[in-house]
Amino acid sequence: MRNQVMTASVEHGYGLNNSAFIPPLESGDRLTRHEFERRYTAMPNKKAELIEGVVYVASPLRFRSHGLPHGNLIVWLGNYKVSTPGVELGDNATVRLDLDNEPQPDVLLLIDKPTRGQAQISEDDYVEGAPELVAEVAASSASIDLYDKKRAYRRNGVQEYIVWQTLENKLDWFCLQNGEYLPLVADADGVIKSKVFPGLWLAVTSLITGDMTTVLAVLQQGLNSKEHTEFVERLT
């Protein structure tokens, strides 16, 4: 009877010597990027990230604290993308940053020009390298987004990094300068202006309160600026 039990175990892929068995991803696993991708491919319908060599499997996401603000970021950045040929927008796209980091940021914006952009799309359709801008929705300041993930983005050269702490009604927009992330400060009208993407303007308070009409009106002012026109000409 004991031999029969052992045989059944191996047949179902749980034997220690069965090379076909792929362990599931678990939060806290320490893996190489290759092993992370192997396990991730075998477990569809789940979001997982590799940050500084550690696996993070996403929990279910709430609507008001994540889904709604995420959608509003997409609306804002999507309108910029539509008006800026040569710039592409990604929603939850996997990014191969380096051998220890494979995040799946909520939103990313990249310059899709081989001679101008930092990142490229691989043959198997992943982002490789650092996008110019990454935006993450974080529940609070205790989130990994403001610690290990921020450090990985900085080290790999993500030029601008937005973290929206929805439970604290706070949004930080960092810009990479001399190897460090420094906060971009809003002007007297409460508007932050990107240094990497000319014309990408954000009415911060309006975004936080959900006033998307104002958010898009301020963005349109940026899109009408001379700086944005010149940026589009450079990309085309």
C-alpha positions as protocol buffer text, in pm:
chain_id: "A"
residue {
  index: 1
  type: MET
  ca { x: 0 y: 0 z: 0 }
}
residue {
  index: 2
  type: ARG
  ca { x: 283 y: 242 z: 83 }
}
residue {
  index: 3
  type: ASN
  ca { x: 439 y: 193 z: -262 }
}
residue {
  index: 4
  type: GLN
  ca { x: 104 y: 261 z: -427 }
}
residue {
  index: 5
  type: VAL
  ca { x: 70 y: 593 z: -240 }
}
residue {
  index: 6
  type: MET
  ca { x: 420 y: 702 z: -340 }
}
residue {
  index: 7
  type: THR
  ca { x: 353 y: 611 z: -705 }
}
residue {
  index: 8
  type: ALA
  ca { x: 31 y: 814 z: -710 }
}
residue {
  index: 9
  type: SER
  ca { x: 213 y: 1112 z: -563 }
}
residue {
  index: 10
  type: VAL
  ca { x: 475 y: 1110 z: -838 }
}
residue {
  index: 11
  type: GLU
  ca { x: 215 y: 1066 z: -1111 }
}
residue {
  index: 12
  type: HIS
  ca { x: 34 y: 1381 z: -997 }
}
residue {
  index: 13
  type: GLY
  ca { x: 353 y: 1590 z: -1014 }
}
residue {
  index: 14
  type: TYR
  ca { x: 431 y: 1618 z: -645 }
}
residue {
  index: 15
  type: GLY
  ca { x: 735 y: 1390 z: -634 }
}
residue {
  index: 16
  type: LEU
  ca { x: 1059 y: 1561 z: -545 }
}
residue {
  index: 17
  type: ASN
  ca { x: 1231 y: 1425 z: -857 }
}
residue {
  index: 18
  type: ASN
  ca { x: 961 y: 1515 z: -1105 }
}
residue {
  index: 19
  type: SER
  ca { x: 1111 y: 1785 z: -1328 }
}
residue {
  index: 20
  type: ALA
  ca { x: 769 y: 1866 z: -1478 }
}
residue {
  index: 21
  type: PHE
  ca { x: 638 y: 2002 z: -1148 }
}
residue {
  index: 22
  type: ILE
  ca { x: 651 y: 2383 z: -1127 }
}
residue {
  index: 23
  type: PRO
  ca { x: 601 y: 2525 z: -775 }
}
residue {
  index: 24
  type: PRO
  ca { x: 347 y: 2809 z: -745 }
}
residue {
  index: 25
  type: LEU
  ca { x: 465 y: 3159 z: -671 }
}
residue {
  index: 26
  type: GLU
  ca { x: 433 y: 3262 z: -309 }
}
residue {
  index: 27
  type: SER
  ca { x: 490 y: 3605 z: -156 }
}
residue {
  index: 28
  type: GLY
  ca { x: 831 y: 3611 z: 5 }
}
residue {
  index: 29
  type: ASP
  ca { x: 993 y: 3365 z: -235 }
}
residue {
  index: 30
  type: ARG
  ca { x: 1347 y: 3466 z: -331 }
}
residue {
  index: 31
  type: LEU
  ca { x: 1400 y: 3382 z: -696 }
}
residue {
  index: 32
  type: THR
  ca { x: 1605 y: 3466 z: -1000 }
}
residue {
  index: 33
  type: ARG
  ca { x: 1418 y: 3646 z: -1273 }
}
residue {
  index: 34
  type: HIS
  ca { x: 1435 y: 3337 z: -1495 }
}
residue {
  index: 35
  type: GLU
  ca { x: 1276 y: 3117 z: -1228 }
}
residue {
  index: 36
  type: PHE
  ca { x: 1019 y: 3387 z: -1150 }
}
residue {
  index: 37
  type: GLU
  ca { x: 910 y: 3398 z: -1514 }
}
residue {
  index: 38
  type: ARG
  ca { x: 897 y: 3017 z: -1532 }
}
residue {
  index: 39
  type: ARG
  ca { x: 664 y: 2996 z: -1234 }
}
residue {
  index: 40
  type: TYR
  ca { x: 461 y: 3301 z: -1336 }
}
residue {
  index: 41
  type: THR
  ca { x: 391 y: 3153 z: -1679 }
}
residue {
  index: 42
  type: ALA
  ca { x: 257 y: 2840 z: -1509 }
}
residue {
  index: 43
  type: MET
  ca { x: 9 y: 3029 z: -1288 }
}
residue {
  index: 44
  type: PRO
  ca { x: -225 y: 3240 z: -1507 }
}
residue {
  index: 45
  type: ASN
  ca { x: -482 y: 3487 z: -1377 }
}
residue {
  index: 46
  type: LYS
  ca { x: -267 y: 3620 z: -1092 }
}
residue {
  index: 47
  type: LYS
  ca { x: -56 y: 3932 z: -1067 }
}
residue {
  index: 48
  type: ALA
  ca { x: 291 y: 3888 z: -921 }
}
residue {
  index: 49
  type: GLU
  ca { x: 606 y: 4099 z: -920 }
}
residue {
  index: 50
  type: LEU
  ca { x: 974 y: 4038 z: -851 }
}
residue {
  index: 51
  type: ILE
  ca { x: 1119 y: 4326 z: -653 }
}
residue {
  index: 52
  type: GLU
  ca { x: 1483 y: 4313 z: -544 }
}
residue {
  index: 53
  type: GLY
  ca { x: 1477 y: 3935 z: -583 }
}
residue {
  index: 54
  type: VAL
  ca { x: 1164 y: 3887 z: -367 }
}
residue {
  index: 55
  type: VAL
  ca { x: 824 y: 3773 z: -499 }
}
residue {
  index: 56
  type: TYR
  ca { x: 511 y: 3974 z: -422 }
}
residue {
  index: 57
  type: VAL
  ca { x: 177 y: 3817 z: -516 }
}
residue {
  index: 58
  type: ALA
  ca { x: -99 y: 4077 z: -534 }
}
residue {
  index: 59
  type: SER
  ca { x: -402 y: 4063 z: -308 }
}
residue {
  index: 60
  type: PRO
  ca { x: -755 y: 4140 z: -432 }
}
residue {
  index: 61
  type: LEU
  ca { x: -790 y: 4511 z: -507 }
}
residue {
  index: 62
  type: ARG
  ca { x: -1064 y: 4737 z: -374 }
}
residue {
  index: 63
  type: PHE
  ca { x: -1252 y: 4976 z: -601 }
}
residue {
  index: 64
  type: ARG
  ca { x: -1230 y: 5318 z: -433 }
}
residue {
  index: 65
  type: SER
  ca { x: -877 y: 5280 z: -297 }
}
residue {
  index: 66
  type: HIS
  ca { x: -726 y: 5129 z: -612 }
}
residue {
  index: 67
  type: GLY
  ca { x: -950 y: 5055 z: -911 }
}
residue {
  index: 68
  type: LEU
  ca { x: -1101 y: 5403 z: -940 }
}
residue {
  index: 69
  type: PRO
  ca { x: -777 y: 5604 z: -900 }
}
residue {
  index: 70
  type: HIS
  ca { x: -601 y: 5361 z: -1133 }
}
residue {
  index: 71
  type: GLY
  ca { x: -868 y: 5426 z: -1394 }
}
residue {
  index: 72
  type: ASN
  ca { x: -832 y: 5803 z: -1355 }
}
residue {
  index: 73
  type: LEU
  ca { x: -456 y: 5779 z: -1406 }
}
residue {
  index: 74
  type: ILE
  ca { x: -524 y: 5588 z: -1727 }
}
residue {
  index: 75
  type: VAL
  ca { x: -766 y: 5860 z: -1844 }
}
residue {
  index: 76
  type: TRP
  ca { x: -513 y: 6137 z: -1774 }
}
residue {
  index: 77
  type: LEU
  ca { x: -208 y: 5965 z: -1925 }
}
residue {
  index: 78
  type: GLY
  ca { x: -413 y: 5813 z: -2206 }
}
residue {
  index: 79
  type: ASN
  ca { x: -518 y: 6157 z: -2327 }
}
residue {
  index: 80
  type: TYR
  ca { x: -154 y: 6263 z: -2327 }
}
residue {
  index: 81
  type: LYS
  ca { x: -57 y: 5954 z: -2526 }
}
residue {
  index: 82
  type: VAL
  ca { x: -327 y: 6017 z: -2788 }
}
residue {
  index: 83
  type: SER
  ca { x: -195 y: 6370 z: -2844 }
}
residue {
  index: 84
  type: THR
  ca { x: 173 y: 6273 z: -2847 }
}
residue {
  index: 85
  type: PRO
  ca { x: 278 y: 6048 z: -3136 }
}
residue {
  index: 86
  type: GLY
  ca { x: 583 y: 5842 z: -3044 }
}
residue {
  index: 87
  type: VAL
  ca { x: 472 y: 5796 z: -2683 }
}
residue {
  index: 88
  type: GLU
  ca { x: 305 y: 5474 z: -2567 }
}
residue {
  index: 89
  type: LEU
  ca { x: 97 y: 5396 z: -2260 }
}
residue {
  index: 90
  type: GLY
  ca { x: 100 y: 5063 z: -2075 }
}
residue {
  index: 91
  type: ASP
  ca { x: -148 y: 4931 z: -1818 }
}
residue {
  index: 92
  type: ASN
  ca { x: -9 y: 4657 z: -1588 }
}
residue {
  index: 93
  type: ALA
  ca { x: 262 y: 4564 z: -1837 }
}
residue {
  index: 94
  type: THR
  ca { x: 548 y: 4348 z: -1713 }
}
residue {
  index: 95
  type: VAL
  ca { x: 883 y: 4529 z: -1712 }
}
residue {
  index: 96
  type: ARG
  ca { x: 1217 y: 4348 z: -1713 }
}
residue {
  index: 97
  type: LEU
  ca { x: 1421 y: 4603 z: -1523 }
}
residue {
  index: 98
  type: ASP
  ca { x: 1721 y: 4393 z: -1427 }
}
residue {
  index: 99
  type: LEU
  ca { x: 1807 y: 4041 z: -1308 }
}
residue {
  index: 100
  type: ASP
  ca { x: 1642 y: 4099 z: -968 }
}
residue {
  index: 101
  type: ASN
  ca { x: 1343 y: 4310 z: -1068 }
}
residue {
  index: 102
  type: GLU
  ca { x: 1042 y: 4238 z: -1285 }
}
residue {
  index: 103
  type: PRO
  ca { x: 763 y: 4470 z: -1169 }
}
residue {
  index: 104
  type: GLN
  ca { x: 420 y: 4511 z: -1321 }
}
residue {
  index: 105
  type: PRO
  ca { x: 350 y: 4882 z: -1265 }
}
residue {
  index: 106
  type: ASP
  ca { x: -5 y: 5012 z: -1262 }
}
residue {
  index: 107
  type: VAL
  ca { x: 70 y: 5253 z: -1546 }
}
residue {
  index: 108
  type: LEU
  ca { x: 377 y: 5336 z: -1753 }
}
residue {
  index: 109
  type: LEU
  ca { x: 457 y: 5587 z: -2022 }
}
residue {
  index: 110
  type: LEU
  ca { x: 748 y: 5535 z: -2258 }
}
residue {
  index: 111
  type: ILE
  ca { x: 903 y: 5689 z: -2566 }
}
residue {
  index: 112
  type: ASP
  ca { x: 860 y: 5429 z: -2839 }
}
residue {
  index: 113
  type: LYS
  ca { x: 1149 y: 5545 z: -3053 }
}
residue {
  index: 114
  type: PRO
  ca { x: 1463 y: 5326 z: -3067 }
}
residue {
  index: 115
  type: THR
  ca { x: 1700 y: 5621 z: -3085 }
}
residue {
  index: 116
  type: ARG
  ca { x: 1522 y: 5829 z: -2820 }
}
residue {
  index: 117
  type: GLY
  ca { x: 1354 y: 5599 z: -2568 }
}
residue {
  index: 118
  type: GLN
  ca { x: 1520 y: 5410 z: -2284 }
}
residue {
  index: 119
  type: ALA
  ca { x: 1313 y: 5092 z: -2300 }
}
residue {
  index: 120
  type: GLN
  ca { x: 1235 y: 4855 z: -2582 }
}
residue {
  index: 121
  type: ILE
  ca { x: 976 y: 4586 z: -2650 }
}
residue {
  index: 122
  type: SER
  ca { x: 1131 y: 4239 z: -2654 }
}
residue {
  index: 123
  type: GLU
  ca { x: 1063 y: 3971 z: -2914 }
}
residue {
  index: 124
  type: ASP
  ca { x: 830 y: 3799 z: -2666 }
}
residue {
  index: 125
  type: ASP
  ca { x: 644 y: 4128 z: -2612 }
}
residue {
  index: 126
  type: TYR
  ca { x: 769 y: 4246 z: -2272 }
}
residue {
  index: 127
  type: VAL
  ca { x: 910 y: 4587 z: -2179 }
}
residue {
  index: 128
  type: GLU
  ca { x: 1285 y: 4560 z: -2131 }
}
residue {
  index: 129
  type: GLY
  ca { x: 1470 y: 4842 z: -1962 }
}
residue {
  index: 130
  type: ALA
  ca { x: 1340 y: 5146 z: -1777 }
}
residue {
  index: 131
  type: PRO
  ca { x: 1030 y: 5328 z: -1904 }
}
residue {
  index: 132
  type: GLU
  ca { x: 1056 y: 5704 z: -1884 }
}
residue {
  index: 133
  type: LEU
  ca { x: 762 y: 5730 z: -1641 }
}
residue {
  index: 134
  type: VAL
  ca { x: 597 y: 5486 z: -1401 }
}
residue {
  index: 135
  type: ALA
  ca { x: 288 y: 5551 z: -1187 }
}
residue {
  index: 136
  type: GLU
  ca { x: 175 y: 5332 z: -897 }
}
residue {
  index: 137
  type: VAL
  ca { x: -138 y: 5343 z: -682 }
}
residue {
  index: 138
  type: ALA
  ca { x: -44 y: 5272 z: -320 }
}
residue {
  index: 139
  type: ALA
  ca { x: -284 y: 5237 z: -31 }
}
residue {
  index: 140
  type: SER
  ca { x: -57 y: 5417 z: 215 }
}
residue {
  index: 141
  type: SER
  ca { x: 297 y: 5525 z: 289 }
}
residue {
  index: 142
  type: ALA
  ca { x: 370 y: 5175 z: 423 }
}
residue {
  index: 143
  type: SER
  ca { x: 352 y: 5034 z: 70 }
}
residue {
  index: 144
  type: ILE
  ca { x: 643 y: 4866 z: -105 }
}
residue {
  index: 145
  type: ASP
  ca { x: 596 y: 5128 z: -380 }
}
residue {
  index: 146
  type: LEU
  ca { x: 776 y: 5387 z: -164 }
}
residue {
  index: 147
  type: TYR
  ca { x: 1060 y: 5162 z: -56 }
}
residue {
  index: 148
  type: ASP
  ca { x: 1209 y: 4863 z: -241 }
}
residue {
  index: 149
  type: LYS
  ca { x: 1023 y: 4931 z: -564 }
}
residue {
  index: 150
  type: LYS
  ca { x: 1116 y: 5299 z: -561 }
}
residue {
  index: 151
  type: ARG
  ca { x: 1481 y: 5204 z: -505 }
}
residue {
  index: 152
  type: ALA
  ca { x: 1474 y: 4959 z: -798 }
}
residue {
  index: 153
  type: TYR
  ca { x: 1315 y: 5216 z: -1030 }
}
residue {
  index: 154
  type: ARG
  ca { x: 1570 y: 5479 z: -928 }
}
residue {
  index: 155
  type: ARG
  ca { x: 1868 y: 5251 z: -973 }
}
residue {
  index: 156
  type: ASN
  ca { x: 1753 y: 5140 z: -1317 }
}
residue {
  index: 157
  type: GLY
  ca { x: 1688 y: 5492 z: -1444 }
}
residue {
  index: 158
  type: VAL
  ca { x: 1311 y: 5538 z: -1449 }
}
residue {
  index: 159
  type: GLN
  ca { x: 1313 y: 5913 z: -1508 }
}
residue {
  index: 160
  type: GLU
  ca { x: 987 y: 6003 z: -1333 }
}
residue {
  index: 161
  type: TYR
  ca { x: 795 y: 5810 z: -1070 }
}
residue {
  index: 162
  type: ILE
  ca { x: 445 y: 5889 z: -943 }
}
residue {
  index: 163
  type: VAL
  ca { x: 309 y: 5732 z: -625 }
}
residue {
  index: 164
  type: TRP
  ca { x: -53 y: 5804 z: -531 }
}
residue {
  index: 165
  type: GLN
  ca { x: -126 y: 5717 z: -166 }
}
residue {
  index: 166
  type: THR
  ca { x: -503 y: 5697 z: -191 }
}
residue {
  index: 167
  type: LEU
  ca { x: -584 y: 5641 z: 177 }
}
residue {
  index: 168
  type: GLU
  ca { x: -378 y: 5945 z: 272 }
}
residue {
  index: 169
  type: ASN
  ca { x: -495 y: 6166 z: -17 }
}
residue {
  index: 170
  type: LYS
  ca { x: -137 y: 6231 z: -118 }
}
residue {
  index: 171
  type: LEU
  ca { x: 44 y: 6216 z: -450 }
}
residue {
  index: 172
  type: ASP
  ca { x: 422 y: 6232 z: -492 }
}
residue {
  index: 173
  type: TRP
  ca { x: 587 y: 6288 z: -829 }
}
residue {
  index: 174
  type: PHE
  ca { x: 960 y: 6220 z: -827 }
}
residue {
  index: 175
  type: CYS
  ca { x: 1210 y: 6316 z: -1096 }
}
residue {
  index: 176
  type: LEU
  ca { x: 1550 y: 6149 z: -1131 }
}
residue {
  index: 177
  type: GLN
  ca { x: 1828 y: 6405 z: -1097 }
}
residue {
  index: 178
  type: ASN
  ca { x: 2195 y: 6310 z: -1051 }
}
residue {
  index: 179
  type: GLY
  ca { x: 2096 y: 5958 z: -952 }
}
residue {
  index: 180
  type: GLU
  ca { x: 1846 y: 6063 z: -687 }
}
residue {
  index: 181
  type: TYR
  ca { x: 1467 y: 6101 z: -685 }
}
residue {
  index: 182
  type: LEU
  ca { x: 1370 y: 6459 z: -605 }
}
residue {
  index: 183
  type: PRO
  ca { x: 1006 y: 6565 z: -571 }
}
residue {
  index: 184
  type: LEU
  ca { x: 852 y: 6784 z: -837 }
}
residue {
  index: 185
  type: VAL
  ca { x: 674 y: 7074 z: -671 }
}
residue {
  index: 186
  type: ALA
  ca { x: 339 y: 7211 z: -783 }
}
residue {
  index: 187
  type: ASP
  ca { x: 329 y: 7572 z: -904 }
}
residue {
  index: 188
  type: ALA
  ca { x: 111 y: 7847 z: -759 }
}
residue {
  index: 189
  type: ASP
  ca { x: -190 y: 7701 z: -941 }
}
residue {
  index: 190
  type: GLY
  ca { x: -137 y: 7357 z: -791 }
}
residue {
  index: 191
  type: VAL
  ca { x: -9 y: 7210 z: -1117 }
}
residue {
  index: 192
  type: ILE
  ca { x: 289 y: 6976 z: -1155 }
}
residue {
  index: 193
  type: LYS
  ca { x: 462 y: 6976 z: -1493 }
}
residue {
  index: 194
  type: SER
  ca { x: 669 y: 6684 z: -1616 }
}
residue {
  index: 195
  type: LYS
  ca { x: 1032 y: 6751 z: -1701 }
}
residue {
  index: 196
  type: VAL
  ca { x: 1058 y: 6443 z: -1925 }
}
residue {
  index: 197
  type: PHE
  ca { x: 726 y: 6468 z: -2111 }
}
residue {
  index: 198
  type: PRO
  ca { x: 666 y: 6833 z: -2207 }
}
residue {
  index: 199
  type: GLY
  ca { x: 299 y: 6924 z: -2184 }
}
residue {
  index: 200
  type: LEU
  ca { x: 217 y: 6654 z: -1928 }
}
residue {
  index: 201
  type: TRP
  ca { x: 55 y: 6875 z: -1667 }
}
residue {
  index: 202
  type: LEU
  ca { x: -135 y: 6756 z: -1362 }
}
residue {
  index: 203
  type: ALA
  ca { x: -381 y: 6943 z: -1141 }
}
residue {
  index: 204
  type: VAL
  ca { x: -291 y: 6736 z: -836 }
}
residue {
  index: 205
  type: THR
  ca { x: -579 y: 6825 z: -602 }
}
residue {
  index: 206
  type: SER
  ca { x: -832 y: 6774 z: -881 }
}
residue {
  index: 207
  type: LEU
  ca { x: -700 y: 6426 z: -951 }
}
residue {
  index: 208
  type: ILE
  ca { x: -709 y: 6332 z: -584 }
}
residue {
  index: 209
  type: THR
  ca { x: -1069 y: 6455 z: -545 }
}
residue {
  index: 210
  type: GLY
  ca { x: -1184 y: 6293 z: -868 }
}
residue {
  index: 211
  type: ASP
  ca { x: -1249 y: 6616 z: -1059 }
}
residue {
  index: 212
  type: MET
  ca { x: -1145 y: 6473 z: -1393 }
}
residue {
  index: 213
  type: THR
  ca { x: -1299 y: 6760 z: -1590 }
}
residue {
  index: 214
  type: THR
  ca { x: -1043 y: 6997 z: -1439 }
}
residue {
  index: 215
  type: VAL
  ca { x: -764 y: 6739 z: -1472 }
}
residue {
  index: 216
  type: LEU
  ca { x: -826 y: 6711 z: -1846 }
}
residue {
  index: 217
  type: ALA
  ca { x: -870 y: 7087 z: -1890 }
}
residue {
  index: 218
  type: VAL
  ca { x: -529 y: 7153 z: -1730 }
}
residue {
  index: 219
  type: LEU
  ca { x: -374 y: 6875 z: -1936 }
}
residue {
  index: 220
  type: GLN
  ca { x: -513 y: 7036 z: -2250 }
}
residue {
  index: 221
  type: GLN
  ca { x: -336 y: 7358 z: -2157 }
}
residue {
  index: 222
  type: GLY
  ca { x: -14 y: 7161 z: -2145 }
}
residue {
  index: 223
  type: LEU
  ca { x: -88 y: 6998 z: -2479 }
}
residue {
  index: 224
  type: ASN
  ca { x: -143 y: 7345 z: -2628 }
}
residue {
  index: 225
  type: SER
  ca { x: 193 y: 7469 z: -2501 }
}
residue {
  index: 226
  type: LYS
  ca { x: 489 y: 7550 z: -2722 }
}
residue {
  index: 227
  type: GLU
  ca { x: 697 y: 7294 z: -2531 }
}
residue {
  index: 228
  type: HIS
  ca { x: 463 y: 7010 z: -2623 }
}
residue {
  index: 229
  type: THR
  ca { x: 452 y: 7113 z: -2988 }
}
residue {
  index: 230
  type: GLU
  ca { x: 832 y: 7113 z: -3004 }
}
residue {
  index: 231
  type: PHE
  ca { x: 847 y: 6775 z: -2826 }
}
residue {
  index: 232
  type: VAL
  ca { x: 613 y: 6617 z: -3083 }
}
residue {
  index: 233
  type: GLU
  ca { x: 825 y: 6762 z: -3364 }
}
residue {
  index: 234
  type: ARG
  ca { x: 1137 y: 6607 z: -3213 }
}
residue {
  index: 235
  type: LEU
  ca { x: 973 y: 6267 z: -3187 }
}
residue {
  index: 236
  type: THR
  ca { x: 842 y: 6274 z: -3543 }
}
